[in-house]
Amino acid sequence: MTLDQLRKKIERKDARLAVIGLGYVGLPVACMFAEKGFDVLGIEILPERVAKINAGVSPIEGEEPGLKSLLAKVTSQGYLRASSDYQNLNDRDVILIDVETPVDENNIPGYNALRAVLRNLGPVLQVGSLVVVESTIAPGTIHNVVKPLLEEGSGRKLNEGFYLGNCPERVMPGKLLVNLRTMSRVVGGMTPETAETMVLLYRHIVQADLDPTDSVTAELVKTAENAYRDVQIAFANEVALICQAVGGDVWKVRQLVNKSPFRQMHLPGAGVGGHCIPKDPWLLAYGVQQATHLRAADQQEVPLRLIPAARAVNDSMPHNIANLLQDALHSVGRELAGARILVLGYAYLEDSDDTRNSPSEALVERLKKMKAEVVIHDPYVPEYQSEVDRRSVEQLARNADAAVLMTAHSQYKKLDLNRLKNLLRTPVFIDGRGLFSAAQLKQAGWTYRIIGVSVQE
Ligand SMILES: NC(=O)c1ccc[n+]([C@@H]2O[C@H](COP(=O)([O-])OP(=O)(O)OC[C@H]3O[C@@H](n4cnc5c(N)ncnc54)[C@H](O)[C@@H]3O)[C@@H](O)[C@H]2O)c1
């Protein structure tokens, strides 16, 4: 099949699509193309996920407006089906890849999932099909990893036997469908013609700009936009720590800083989590390592200072929460060792069930090391729903020595601070998200600490 023929199929919605990896990104993408009338096959390695999806039941637990009903609709109408069998891919014209791309303990991407996908996909790749990596990848990965593995597995040459591109996703859990529909996309093709073909494809589901470019630019844009966010958050977090030390209130400071033109200080908090912001800056940095062979021998190394520093600041924030907690407990004559601590929120993001790289995990680990007893509440995370028998915050608060708010779930915004205070053994509240004001906590009679706010007792 030529690109021209593929374009016509895409325009007519005759192109048969596949989405490999039906997680937070792949599942809504598959649903949206299916909604537009494309025949979509989802390939997913987890059999229980495949079964759920084929039954029209979403495996995503958090508040995800529209996804549950859309999935039920497109599966019952037969536009989307899921399978674990790669053989089913042999009639697909377009294959989108949406698997996870984590970094290891040395901040290096192993691409285990991506490599496994490519090794399985190569032998069943149809002649003239288009492969698009939507996963976030380090600059140079399409060229250095994806292209060689696909050429080897398929026995065909890029741009002769298949076409290849990179169209990174910009979604956030909690807004998956609306983000997909309304956010602009960078569409990186290995040739300009491939990029134009990808634009035709995405035009079916995206109502915003589709910017065609080359694949390295697309890889750079995605990792740079998330590294930018990480650096900005780290700045806000560092100012929060400064405010705590010098008698300030970062929430007030931020509000006034942002009145100055061209300043947009981000929100500080108890830490950064999820599958994107904590690892995408490392992917951007890894791009430099991947490119080493491209540089002349006498060319200087790129000194990477800011990205690692921002990562270190953001990773330290759960420790700051532990310090605030220890300090507040001391002030009421209690030690952290032996204290019972109620952690409110285990997901990294409000109203989501996503716990990947959650700051709460780092906090809980630290508290346990310091011999505290920890109980966890999260309305969206199944482990903590079942572990606590779906008990309410109030039930868990009984006999606790402190409550630590780590996630700004809507449910916590409505907490009755007066009622809750009376349930704890010692009324200590640590607000890691600035959800409540000092006045509110003081009025309810708590001994409290708020991230970025100095103690005035
Ligand atoms: N989560 C987000 O908000 C978000 C936003 C933008 C970009 N991204 C990027 O999108 C990519 C996917 O992220 P995600 O959050 O959807 O991850 P995820 O873990 O939710 O989904 C990945 C899915 O792929 C499946 N999988 C793994 N190996 C497989 C294989 N060999 N064959 C078939 N399926 C396989 C997993 O079982 C899982 O269901 C990542 O690169 C991420 O950085 C994520």
Short mmCIF file of C-alpha atoms and ligand atoms in Angstrom, two decimals:
data_model
loop_
_atom_site.label_atom_id
_atom_site.label_comp_id
_atom_site.label_asym_id
_atom_site.label_seq_id
_atom_site.Cartn_x
_atom_site.Cartn_y
_atom_site.Cartn_z
CA MET A 1 0.00 0.00 0.00
CA THR A 2 1.33 3.47 -0.87
CA LEU A 3 0.92 6.47 1.40
CA ASP A 4 -1.58 7.87 -1.10
CA GLN A 5 -3.72 4.75 -0.81
CA LEU A 6 -3.43 4.84 2.99
CA ARG A 7 -4.48 8.50 3.03
CA LYS A 8 -7.62 7.68 1.07
CA LYS A 9 -8.46 4.84 3.44
CA ILE A 10 -7.98 7.17 6.42
CA GLU A 11 -10.18 9.84 4.86
CA ARG A 12 -12.93 7.30 4.17
CA LYS A 13 -12.49 5.78 7.67
CA ASP A 14 -11.82 2.44 5.97
CA ALA A 15 -8.38 2.19 7.54
CA ARG A 16 -8.24 -0.59 10.14
CA LEU A 17 -6.68 0.73 13.33
CA ALA A 18 -4.90 -0.89 16.25
CA VAL A 19 -3.92 0.61 19.58
CA ILE A 20 -1.28 -1.32 21.54
CA GLY A 21 -1.41 -0.71 25.31
CA LEU A 22 -4.86 0.08 26.70
CA GLY A 23 -3.93 2.16 29.75
CA TYR A 24 -4.71 5.76 30.68
CA VAL A 25 -3.72 6.94 27.21
CA GLY A 26 -4.39 4.03 24.85
CA LEU A 27 -7.90 3.22 26.04
CA PRO A 28 -9.42 6.68 25.46
CA VAL A 29 -7.59 6.99 22.13
CA ALA A 30 -9.00 3.63 21.00
CA CYS A 31 -12.50 4.66 22.15
CA MET A 32 -12.37 7.99 20.33
CA PHE A 33 -11.34 6.52 16.98
CA ALA A 34 -13.98 3.79 17.44
CA GLU A 35 -16.58 6.48 18.16
CA LYS A 36 -15.74 8.07 14.80
CA GLY A 37 -16.57 4.79 13.06
CA PHE A 38 -13.10 3.25 12.65
CA ASP A 39 -12.66 -0.48 13.16
CA VAL A 40 -10.30 -0.50 16.17
CA LEU A 41 -8.45 -3.45 17.66
CA GLY A 42 -6.88 -2.93 21.08
CA ILE A 43 -3.88 -5.08 21.99
CA GLU A 44 -3.24 -5.34 25.72
CA ILE A 45 -0.93 -7.67 27.60
CA LEU A 46 -3.09 -7.93 30.77
CA PRO A 47 -5.84 -10.54 30.22
CA GLU A 48 -8.10 -9.13 32.97
CA ARG A 49 -7.96 -5.71 31.30
CA VAL A 50 -8.84 -7.28 27.93
CA ALA A 51 -11.81 -9.09 29.51
CA LYS A 52 -13.09 -5.93 31.19
CA ILE A 53 -12.78 -3.84 28.04
CA ASN A 54 -14.55 -6.45 25.91
CA ALA A 55 -17.33 -6.45 28.51
CA GLY A 56 -17.57 -2.66 28.05
CA VAL A 57 -16.28 -1.95 31.57
CA SER A 58 -13.56 0.65 32.09
CA PRO A 59 -10.52 -0.50 34.10
CA ILE A 60 -9.83 3.13 35.12
CA GLU A 61 -11.29 3.90 38.57
CA GLY A 62 -10.96 7.69 38.96
CA GLU A 63 -13.38 10.39 37.80
CA GLU A 64 -13.04 10.20 34.02
CA PRO A 65 -15.97 12.09 32.49
CA GLY A 66 -17.54 10.32 29.52
CA LEU A 67 -15.12 7.38 29.30
CA LYS A 68 -17.27 4.68 30.90
CA SER A 69 -20.28 5.35 28.67
CA LEU A 70 -18.17 5.80 25.54
CA LEU A 71 -16.40 2.47 26.11
CA ALA A 72 -19.71 0.70 26.72
CA LYS A 73 -21.10 2.22 23.51
CA VAL A 74 -18.20 1.44 21.15
CA THR A 75 -17.73 -2.13 22.40
CA SER A 76 -21.44 -2.95 22.20
CA GLN A 77 -21.58 -1.51 18.66
CA GLY A 78 -18.56 -3.64 17.69
CA TYR A 79 -16.24 -0.78 16.72
CA LEU A 80 -13.71 -1.63 19.46
CA ARG A 81 -12.54 -5.02 20.63
CA ALA A 82 -9.51 -6.01 22.69
CA SER A 83 -7.16 -8.96 22.49
CA SER A 84 -3.73 -10.09 23.73
CA ASP A 85 -2.91 -11.83 20.48
CA TYR A 86 -0.51 -9.99 18.18
CA GLN A 87 -1.46 -12.27 15.27
CA ASN A 88 -4.69 -10.26 15.05
CA LEU A 89 -2.63 -7.27 13.93
CA ASN A 90 -1.88 -8.73 10.51
CA ASP A 91 -4.70 -6.85 8.77
CA ARG A 92 -4.13 -3.45 10.43
CA ASP A 93 -3.36 -0.35 8.36
CA VAL A 94 -2.46 1.96 11.25
CA ILE A 95 -0.92 0.91 14.56
CA LEU A 96 -0.68 3.33 17.49
CA ILE A 97 1.64 2.38 20.37
CA ASP A 98 0.71 3.56 23.87
CA VAL A 99 2.75 1.49 26.33
CA GLU A 100 4.48 2.77 29.44
CA THR A 101 8.02 4.20 29.14
CA PRO A 102 9.47 4.44 32.66
CA VAL A 103 13.08 5.11 33.64
CA ASP A 104 15.08 2.81 35.94
CA GLU A 105 16.81 3.65 39.25
CA ASN A 106 19.60 5.31 37.26
CA ASN A 107 17.04 7.40 35.35
CA ILE A 108 17.65 5.49 32.11
CA PRO A 109 14.72 4.29 29.95
CA GLY A 110 15.00 0.55 29.34
CA TYR A 111 11.98 0.62 26.98
CA ASN A 112 11.16 -2.96 28.00
CA ALA A 113 7.48 -2.64 27.07
CA LEU A 114 8.18 -0.70 23.86
CA ARG A 115 10.85 -3.17 22.72
CA ALA A 116 8.53 -6.12 23.46
CA VAL A 117 5.78 -4.48 21.39
CA LEU A 118 8.12 -3.84 18.47
CA ARG A 119 9.52 -7.37 18.54
CA ASN A 120 5.96 -8.80 18.45
CA LEU A 121 4.70 -6.31 15.90
CA GLY A 122 7.46 -6.61 13.26
CA PRO A 123 6.59 -10.13 12.03
CA VAL A 124 2.86 -9.32 11.65
CA LEU A 125 3.23 -5.83 10.17
CA GLN A 126 1.23 -5.43 6.98
CA VAL A 127 3.07 -3.98 3.93
CA GLY A 128 2.49 -0.24 3.73
CA SER A 129 1.09 0.21 7.23
CA LEU A 130 1.72 3.24 9.40
CA VAL A 131 3.17 2.84 12.90
CA VAL A 132 2.81 5.78 15.29
CA VAL A 133 4.43 5.84 18.73
CA GLU A 134 2.24 7.92 21.04
CA SER A 135 4.22 7.00 24.15
CA THR A 136 6.61 9.62 25.48
CA ILE A 137 10.16 8.77 24.38
CA ALA A 138 13.60 10.35 24.60
CA PRO A 139 14.80 12.43 21.63
CA GLY A 140 16.34 10.05 19.10
CA THR A 141 14.35 6.95 20.15
CA ILE A 142 12.33 6.61 16.95
CA HIS A 143 15.55 6.65 14.99
CA ASN A 144 17.75 4.59 17.32
CA VAL A 145 15.30 2.05 18.79
CA VAL A 146 11.96 1.91 16.96
CA LYS A 147 13.11 1.99 13.33
CA PRO A 148 15.84 -0.69 13.64
CA LEU A 149 13.60 -3.08 15.63
CA LEU A 150 10.73 -2.73 13.15
CA GLU A 151 13.01 -3.15 10.14
CA GLU A 152 14.60 -6.22 11.68
CA GLY A 153 11.29 -7.82 12.74
CA SER A 154 9.41 -7.11 9.52
CA GLY A 155 12.30 -7.64 7.12
CA ARG A 156 11.24 -4.43 5.36
CA LYS A 157 12.74 -0.99 4.98
CA LEU A 158 11.27 2.17 6.47
CA ASN A 159 9.34 4.25 3.90
CA GLU A 160 9.24 1.30 1.53
CA GLY A 161 7.64 -1.49 3.60
CA PHE A 162 6.13 0.66 6.36
CA TYR A 163 5.84 4.27 7.55
CA LEU A 164 6.72 5.61 10.98
CA GLY A 165 6.07 8.60 13.20
CA ASN A 166 5.75 9.93 16.73
CA CYS A 167 2.68 11.80 17.98
CA PRO A 168 3.02 12.28 21.73
CA GLU A 169 -0.05 12.56 23.94
CA ARG A 170 -0.77 15.58 26.13
CA VAL A 171 -3.59 14.17 28.27
CA MET A 172 -4.01 14.28 32.06
CA PRO A 173 -5.94 11.67 34.05
CA GLY A 174 -9.31 13.15 35.00
CA LYS A 175 -9.62 14.93 31.65
CA LEU A 176 -8.59 12.22 29.21
CA LEU A 177 -11.35 12.61 26.62
CA VAL A 178 -11.60 16.37 26.69
CA ASN A 179 -7.82 16.74 26.53
CA LEU A 180 -7.62 14.39 23.56
CA ARG A 181 -10.30 16.30 21.73
CA THR A 182 -9.24 19.86 22.48
CA MET A 183 -5.47 19.97 22.94
CA SER A 184 -3.14 20.63 20.04
CA ARG A 185 -0.72 17.89 19.00
CA VAL A 186 2.78 17.77 17.59
CA VAL A 187 2.78 15.30 14.72
CA GLY A 188 6.26 14.01 13.97
CA GLY A 189 6.78 11.93 10.84
CA MET A 190 9.93 10.26 9.57
CA THR A 191 9.14 12.06 6.29
CA PRO A 192 6.98 15.16 5.67
CA GLU A 193 4.51 12.96 3.72
CA THR A 194 4.16 10.62 6.70
CA ALA A 195 3.53 13.59 9.00
CA GLU A 196 0.81 14.88 6.62
CA THR A 197 -0.81 11.43 6.61
CA MET A 198 -0.77 11.41 10.42
CA VAL A 199 -2.43 14.84 10.43
CA LEU A 200 -5.28 13.41 8.32
CA LEU A 201 -5.67 10.59 10.83
CA TYR A 202 -5.70 12.75 13.96
CA ARG A 203 -8.01 15.30 12.35
CA HIS A 204 -10.78 12.75 12.92
CA ILE A 205 -10.53 13.11 16.72
CA VAL A 206 -8.62 16.34 17.47
CA GLN A 207 -10.35 19.72 17.23
CA ALA A 208 -7.19 21.78 17.79
CA ASP A 209 -3.94 22.50 15.91
CA LEU A 210 -2.07 19.53 14.50
CA ASP A 211 1.48 20.68 13.87
CA PRO A 212 3.35 18.50 11.39
CA THR A 213 7.09 18.19 11.97
CA ASP A 214 9.88 15.61 12.10
CA SER A 215 9.99 12.88 14.76
CA VAL A 216 12.98 14.25 16.69
CA THR A 217 11.21 17.59 17.11
CA ALA A 218 8.10 15.80 18.36
CA GLU A 219 10.20 13.81 20.85
CA LEU A 220 11.94 17.00 21.99
CA VAL A 221 8.73 19.03 22.36
CA LYS A 222 6.99 16.41 24.51
CA THR A 223 9.88 15.81 26.88
CA ALA A 224 10.74 19.53 27.03
CA GLU A 225 7.18 20.58 27.90
CA ASN A 226 7.11 18.18 30.85
CA ALA A 227 10.64 19.08 31.96
CA TYR A 228 9.54 22.73 31.84
CA ARG A 229 6.65 21.93 34.18
CA ASP A 230 8.90 20.00 36.55
CA VAL A 231 11.37 22.89 36.73
CA GLN A 232 8.56 25.39 37.34
CA ILE A 233 7.07 23.27 40.13
CA ALA A 234 10.53 22.87 41.66
CA PHE A 235 10.88 26.65 41.70
CA ALA A 236 7.53 27.02 43.48
CA ASN A 237 8.56 24.29 45.93
CA GLU A 238 11.87 25.97 46.66
CA VAL A 239 10.09 29.27 47.32
CA ALA A 240 7.72 27.34 49.63
CA LEU A 241 10.68 26.06 51.63
CA ILE A 242 12.11 29.58 51.78
CA CYS A 243 8.76 30.94 53.01
CA GLN A 244 8.61 28.29 55.74
CA ALA A 245 12.10 29.35 56.86
CA VAL A 246 11.77 33.14 56.76
CA GLY A 247 8.26 33.65 58.09
CA GLY A 248 6.28 33.84 54.88
CA ASP A 249 3.22 32.34 53.25
CA VAL A 250 3.94 30.95 49.78
CA TRP A 251 0.26 31.07 48.78
CA LYS A 252 0.12 34.80 49.37
CA VAL A 253 3.58 35.30 47.85
CA ARG A 254 2.60 33.37 44.72
CA GLN A 255 -0.58 35.37 44.29
CA LEU A 256 1.35 38.65 44.43
CA VAL A 257 4.30 37.44 42.32
CA ASN A 258 1.82 36.56 39.59
CA LYS A 259 0.56 40.13 39.53
CA SER A 260 3.92 41.12 38.05
CA PRO A 261 3.88 40.91 34.23
CA PHE A 262 5.17 37.68 32.63
CA ARG A 263 5.30 35.79 35.95
CA GLN A 264 3.33 32.58 36.25
CA MET A 265 4.58 30.89 39.39
CA HIS A 266 3.29 27.32 39.62
CA LEU A 267 1.67 25.70 42.67
CA PRO A 268 3.94 24.27 45.35
CA GLY A 269 2.97 20.99 47.01
CA ALA A 270 3.81 17.75 48.76
CA GLY A 271 5.57 16.36 45.70
CA VAL A 272 5.24 15.51 42.04
CA GLY A 273 4.00 12.14 40.80
CA GLY A 274 2.41 10.24 37.94
CA HIS A 275 3.88 8.49 34.96
CA CYS A 276 4.98 11.70 33.20
CA ILE A 277 6.48 14.63 35.10
CA PRO A 278 8.89 12.64 37.30
CA LYS A 279 10.43 10.73 34.38
CA ASP A 280 10.02 12.84 31.24
CA PRO A 281 12.80 15.29 32.27
CA TRP A 282 15.11 12.26 32.49
CA LEU A 283 13.98 11.19 29.01
CA LEU A 284 14.91 14.63 27.69
CA ALA A 285 18.31 14.32 29.39
CA TYR A 286 18.74 10.79 28.04
CA GLY A 287 18.36 12.21 24.54
CA VAL A 288 21.77 13.80 25.00
CA GLN A 289 23.32 10.41 25.78
CA GLN A 290 21.60 8.84 22.78
CA ALA A 291 23.05 11.55 20.59
CA THR A 292 26.64 11.18 21.80
CA HIS A 293 27.66 9.42 18.60
CA LEU A 294 26.37 12.36 16.54
CA ARG A 295 28.77 14.84 18.14
CA ALA A 296 32.25 15.53 16.91
CA ALA A 297 34.88 14.04 19.23
CA ASP A 298 36.16 17.44 20.30
CA GLN A 299 32.70 18.84 21.00
CA GLN A 300 31.90 19.57 24.65
CA GLU A 301 29.46 17.53 26.70
CA VAL A 302 26.11 19.26 27.27
CA PRO A 303 26.20 20.21 30.95
CA LEU A 304 22.82 19.16 32.41
CA ARG A 305 22.40 21.02 35.69
CA LEU A 306 18.88 22.43 35.91
CA ILE A 307 16.89 19.26 35.14
CA PRO A 308 18.57 17.08 37.81
CA ALA A 309 18.34 19.92 40.37
CA ALA A 310 14.59 20.33 39.76
CA ARG A 311 14.07 16.59 40.11
CA ALA A 312 15.95 16.61 43.42
CA VAL A 313 13.86 19.50 44.80
CA ASN A 314 10.57 17.86 43.85
CA ASP A 315 11.64 14.45 45.15
CA SER A 316 12.49 16.04 48.50
CA MET A 317 9.00 17.43 49.11
CA PRO A 318 7.50 14.34 50.84
CA HIS A 319 10.45 14.56 53.26
CA ASN A 320 9.51 18.14 53.95
CA ILE A 321 6.02 16.94 54.85
CA ALA A 322 7.51 14.35 57.23
CA ASN A 323 9.56 17.14 58.85
CA LEU A 324 6.50 19.38 59.23
CA LEU A 325 4.65 16.47 60.82
CA GLN A 326 7.46 15.71 63.23
CA ASP A 327 7.66 19.36 64.21
CA ALA A 328 3.92 19.65 64.79
CA LEU A 329 3.84 16.46 66.87
CA HIS A 330 6.75 17.75 68.98
CA SER A 331 4.84 20.91 69.68
CA VAL A 332 2.07 18.85 71.29
CA GLY A 333 4.54 16.64 73.16
CA ARG A 334 4.38 13.59 70.92
CA GLU A 335 7.02 11.63 69.05
CA LEU A 336 6.59 10.35 65.51
CA ALA A 337 7.76 6.89 66.59
CA GLY A 338 4.69 5.03 67.80
CA ALA A 339 2.28 7.71 66.55
CA ARG A 340 -0.66 6.69 64.38
CA ILE A 341 -0.74 8.80 61.22
CA LEU A 342 -3.70 9.04 58.87
CA VAL A 343 -2.55 9.78 55.31
CA LEU A 344 -5.31 11.33 53.20
CA GLY A 345 -4.76 10.54 49.54
CA TYR A 346 -2.51 7.96 47.90
CA ALA A 347 -3.08 8.88 44.22
CA TYR A 348 -0.66 11.47 42.89
CA LEU A 349 -3.45 13.59 41.41
CA GLU A 350 -6.79 14.84 42.66
CA ASP A 351 -9.82 12.67 41.86
CA SER A 352 -7.65 10.07 40.13
CA ASP A 353 -6.74 6.46 40.98
CA ASP A 354 -3.25 6.81 39.50
CA THR A 355 -0.63 6.02 42.17
CA ARG A 356 2.43 5.83 39.95
CA ASN A 357 5.40 7.65 41.55
CA SER A 358 2.99 9.03 44.13
CA PRO A 359 4.56 11.36 46.72
CA SER A 360 2.38 9.58 49.30
CA GLU A 361 4.37 6.39 48.70
CA ALA A 362 7.61 8.22 49.54
CA LEU A 363 6.01 9.78 52.62
CA VAL A 364 4.58 6.48 53.90
CA GLU A 365 7.94 4.77 53.43
CA ARG A 366 9.65 7.48 55.43
CA LEU A 367 7.06 7.48 58.21
CA LYS A 368 7.32 3.70 58.56
CA LYS A 369 11.11 3.98 58.73
CA MET A 370 10.63 6.44 61.55
CA LYS A 371 8.46 3.81 63.31
CA ALA A 372 5.13 5.55 62.89
CA GLU A 373 1.98 3.50 62.33
CA VAL A 374 0.36 4.56 59.06
CA VAL A 375 -3.25 4.24 57.92
CA ILE A 376 -4.14 5.34 54.42
CA HIS A 377 -7.37 6.62 52.95
CA ASP A 378 -8.03 7.18 49.27
CA PRO A 379 -11.51 7.18 47.75
CA TYR A 380 -10.25 6.08 44.33
CA VAL A 381 -7.41 3.63 44.92
CA PRO A 382 -8.76 0.06 45.17
CA GLU A 383 -6.00 -1.20 47.55
CA TYR A 384 -6.92 1.40 50.11
CA GLN A 385 -10.61 1.01 49.64
CA SER A 386 -10.40 -2.73 50.35
CA GLU A 387 -7.61 -2.59 52.95
CA VAL A 388 -9.74 -0.36 55.09
CA ASP A 389 -12.99 -2.06 54.21
CA ARG A 390 -14.11 1.08 52.45
CA ARG A 391 -14.11 2.82 55.80
CA SER A 392 -14.65 6.54 55.85
CA VAL A 393 -12.10 9.19 56.76
CA GLU A 394 -13.89 9.62 60.06
CA GLN A 395 -13.68 5.94 60.96
CA LEU A 396 -9.97 5.89 60.20
CA ALA A 397 -9.35 9.14 62.08
CA ARG A 398 -10.38 7.63 65.42
CA ASN A 399 -7.32 7.40 67.68
CA ALA A 400 -4.97 8.83 65.07
CA ASP A 401 -2.35 11.31 66.27
CA ALA A 402 -2.27 13.32 63.07
CA ALA A 403 -3.91 13.62 59.65
CA VAL A 404 -1.68 14.42 56.66
CA LEU A 405 -3.41 15.64 53.51
CA MET A 406 -1.37 14.59 50.46
CA THR A 407 -3.89 14.70 47.58
CA ALA A 408 -6.43 17.44 46.87
CA HIS A 409 -9.33 15.03 46.17
CA SER A 410 -12.68 16.88 45.97
CA GLN A 411 -13.93 14.79 48.88
CA TYR A 412 -11.24 16.26 51.15
CA LYS A 413 -12.15 19.83 50.20
CA LYS A 414 -15.48 19.15 51.93
CA LEU A 415 -13.95 17.75 55.14
CA ASP A 416 -15.70 18.95 58.29
CA LEU A 417 -12.61 20.16 60.13
CA ASN A 418 -14.42 20.62 63.47
CA ARG A 419 -15.93 17.16 63.48
CA LEU A 420 -12.73 15.48 62.31
CA LYS A 421 -10.64 17.20 64.97
CA ASN A 422 -12.71 15.66 67.75
CA LEU A 423 -12.00 12.15 66.50
CA LEU A 424 -8.20 12.27 66.64
CA ARG A 425 -6.20 11.45 69.76
CA THR A 426 -4.09 14.55 69.15
CA PRO A 427 -5.53 17.09 66.74
CA VAL A 428 -2.57 17.62 64.38
CA PHE A 429 -3.24 18.44 60.72
CA ILE A 430 -0.62 18.73 57.99
CA ASP A 431 -1.88 20.23 54.74
CA GLY A 432 0.47 19.24 51.91
CA ARG A 433 -1.62 20.91 49.22
CA GLY A 434 -2.64 24.24 50.73
CA LEU A 435 -6.28 23.16 50.61
CA PHE A 436 -7.15 24.96 53.83
CA SER A 437 -6.13 28.35 55.17
CA ALA A 438 -4.34 28.89 58.47
CA ALA A 439 -7.45 30.71 59.70
CA GLN A 440 -9.71 27.72 58.97
CA LEU A 441 -7.40 25.26 60.71
CA LYS A 442 -6.80 27.57 63.66
CA GLN A 443 -10.50 28.23 64.10
CA ALA A 444 -11.23 24.50 64.17
CA GLY A 445 -8.64 24.11 66.92
CA TRP A 446 -5.98 22.13 65.10
CA THR A 447 -2.26 22.19 65.66
CA TYR A 448 -1.36 22.53 62.02
CA ARG A 449 1.34 23.00 59.43
CA ILE A 450 0.65 24.07 55.84
CA ILE A 451 3.18 23.53 53.09
CA GLY A 452 5.03 26.79 52.42
CA VAL A 453 3.63 28.61 55.46
CA SER A 454 5.81 29.44 58.44
CA VAL A 455 4.58 28.45 61.87
CA GLN A 456 3.11 31.21 63.98
CA GLU A 457 1.92 29.73 67.24
N1 LIG B 1 -0.80 8.92 31.93
C1 LIG B 1 -0.73 10.11 31.37
O1 LIG B 1 -1.35 11.05 31.86
C2 LIG B 1 0.09 10.35 30.13
C3 LIG B 1 -0.02 11.58 29.48
C4 LIG B 1 0.72 11.82 28.32
C5 LIG B 1 1.58 10.85 27.87
N2 LIG B 1 1.70 9.66 28.54
C6 LIG B 1 2.62 8.66 28.01
O2 LIG B 1 1.86 7.66 27.37
C7 LIG B 1 2.48 6.37 27.54
C8 LIG B 1 1.49 5.42 28.18
O3 LIG B 1 1.16 5.91 29.47
P1 LIG B 1 -0.09 5.36 30.28
O4 LIG B 1 -0.25 6.27 31.43
O5 LIG B 1 -1.21 5.10 29.37
O6 LIG B 1 0.52 3.95 30.77
P2 LIG B 1 -0.34 2.73 31.35
O7 LIG B 1 0.61 1.94 32.17
O8 LIG B 1 -1.60 3.22 31.95
O9 LIG B 1 -0.73 1.92 30.04
C9 LIG B 1 0.16 1.12 29.34
C10 LIG B 1 -0.57 -0.16 28.99
O10 LIG B 1 0.25 -0.91 28.10
C11 LIG B 1 0.14 -2.28 28.44
N3 LIG B 1 1.30 -3.00 27.92
C12 LIG B 1 2.57 -3.05 28.40
N4 LIG B 1 3.35 -3.82 27.64
C13 LIG B 1 2.57 -4.28 26.63
C14 LIG B 1 2.81 -5.11 25.52
N5 LIG B 1 4.01 -5.64 25.30
N6 LIG B 1 1.76 -5.37 24.68
C15 LIG B 1 0.54 -4.85 24.91
N7 LIG B 1 0.28 -4.05 25.95
C16 LIG B 1 1.27 -3.77 26.80
C17 LIG B 1 0.09 -2.26 29.96
O11 LIG B 1 -0.42 -3.46 30.49
C18 LIG B 1 -0.83 -1.05 30.20
O12 LIG B 1 -2.18 -1.42 30.25
C19 LIG B 1 3.73 6.63 28.37
O13 LIG B 1 4.83 6.78 27.52
C20 LIG B 1 3.45 7.95 29.06
O14 LIG B 1 4.61 8.65 29.38
C21 LIG B 1 0.97 9.39 29.64
#
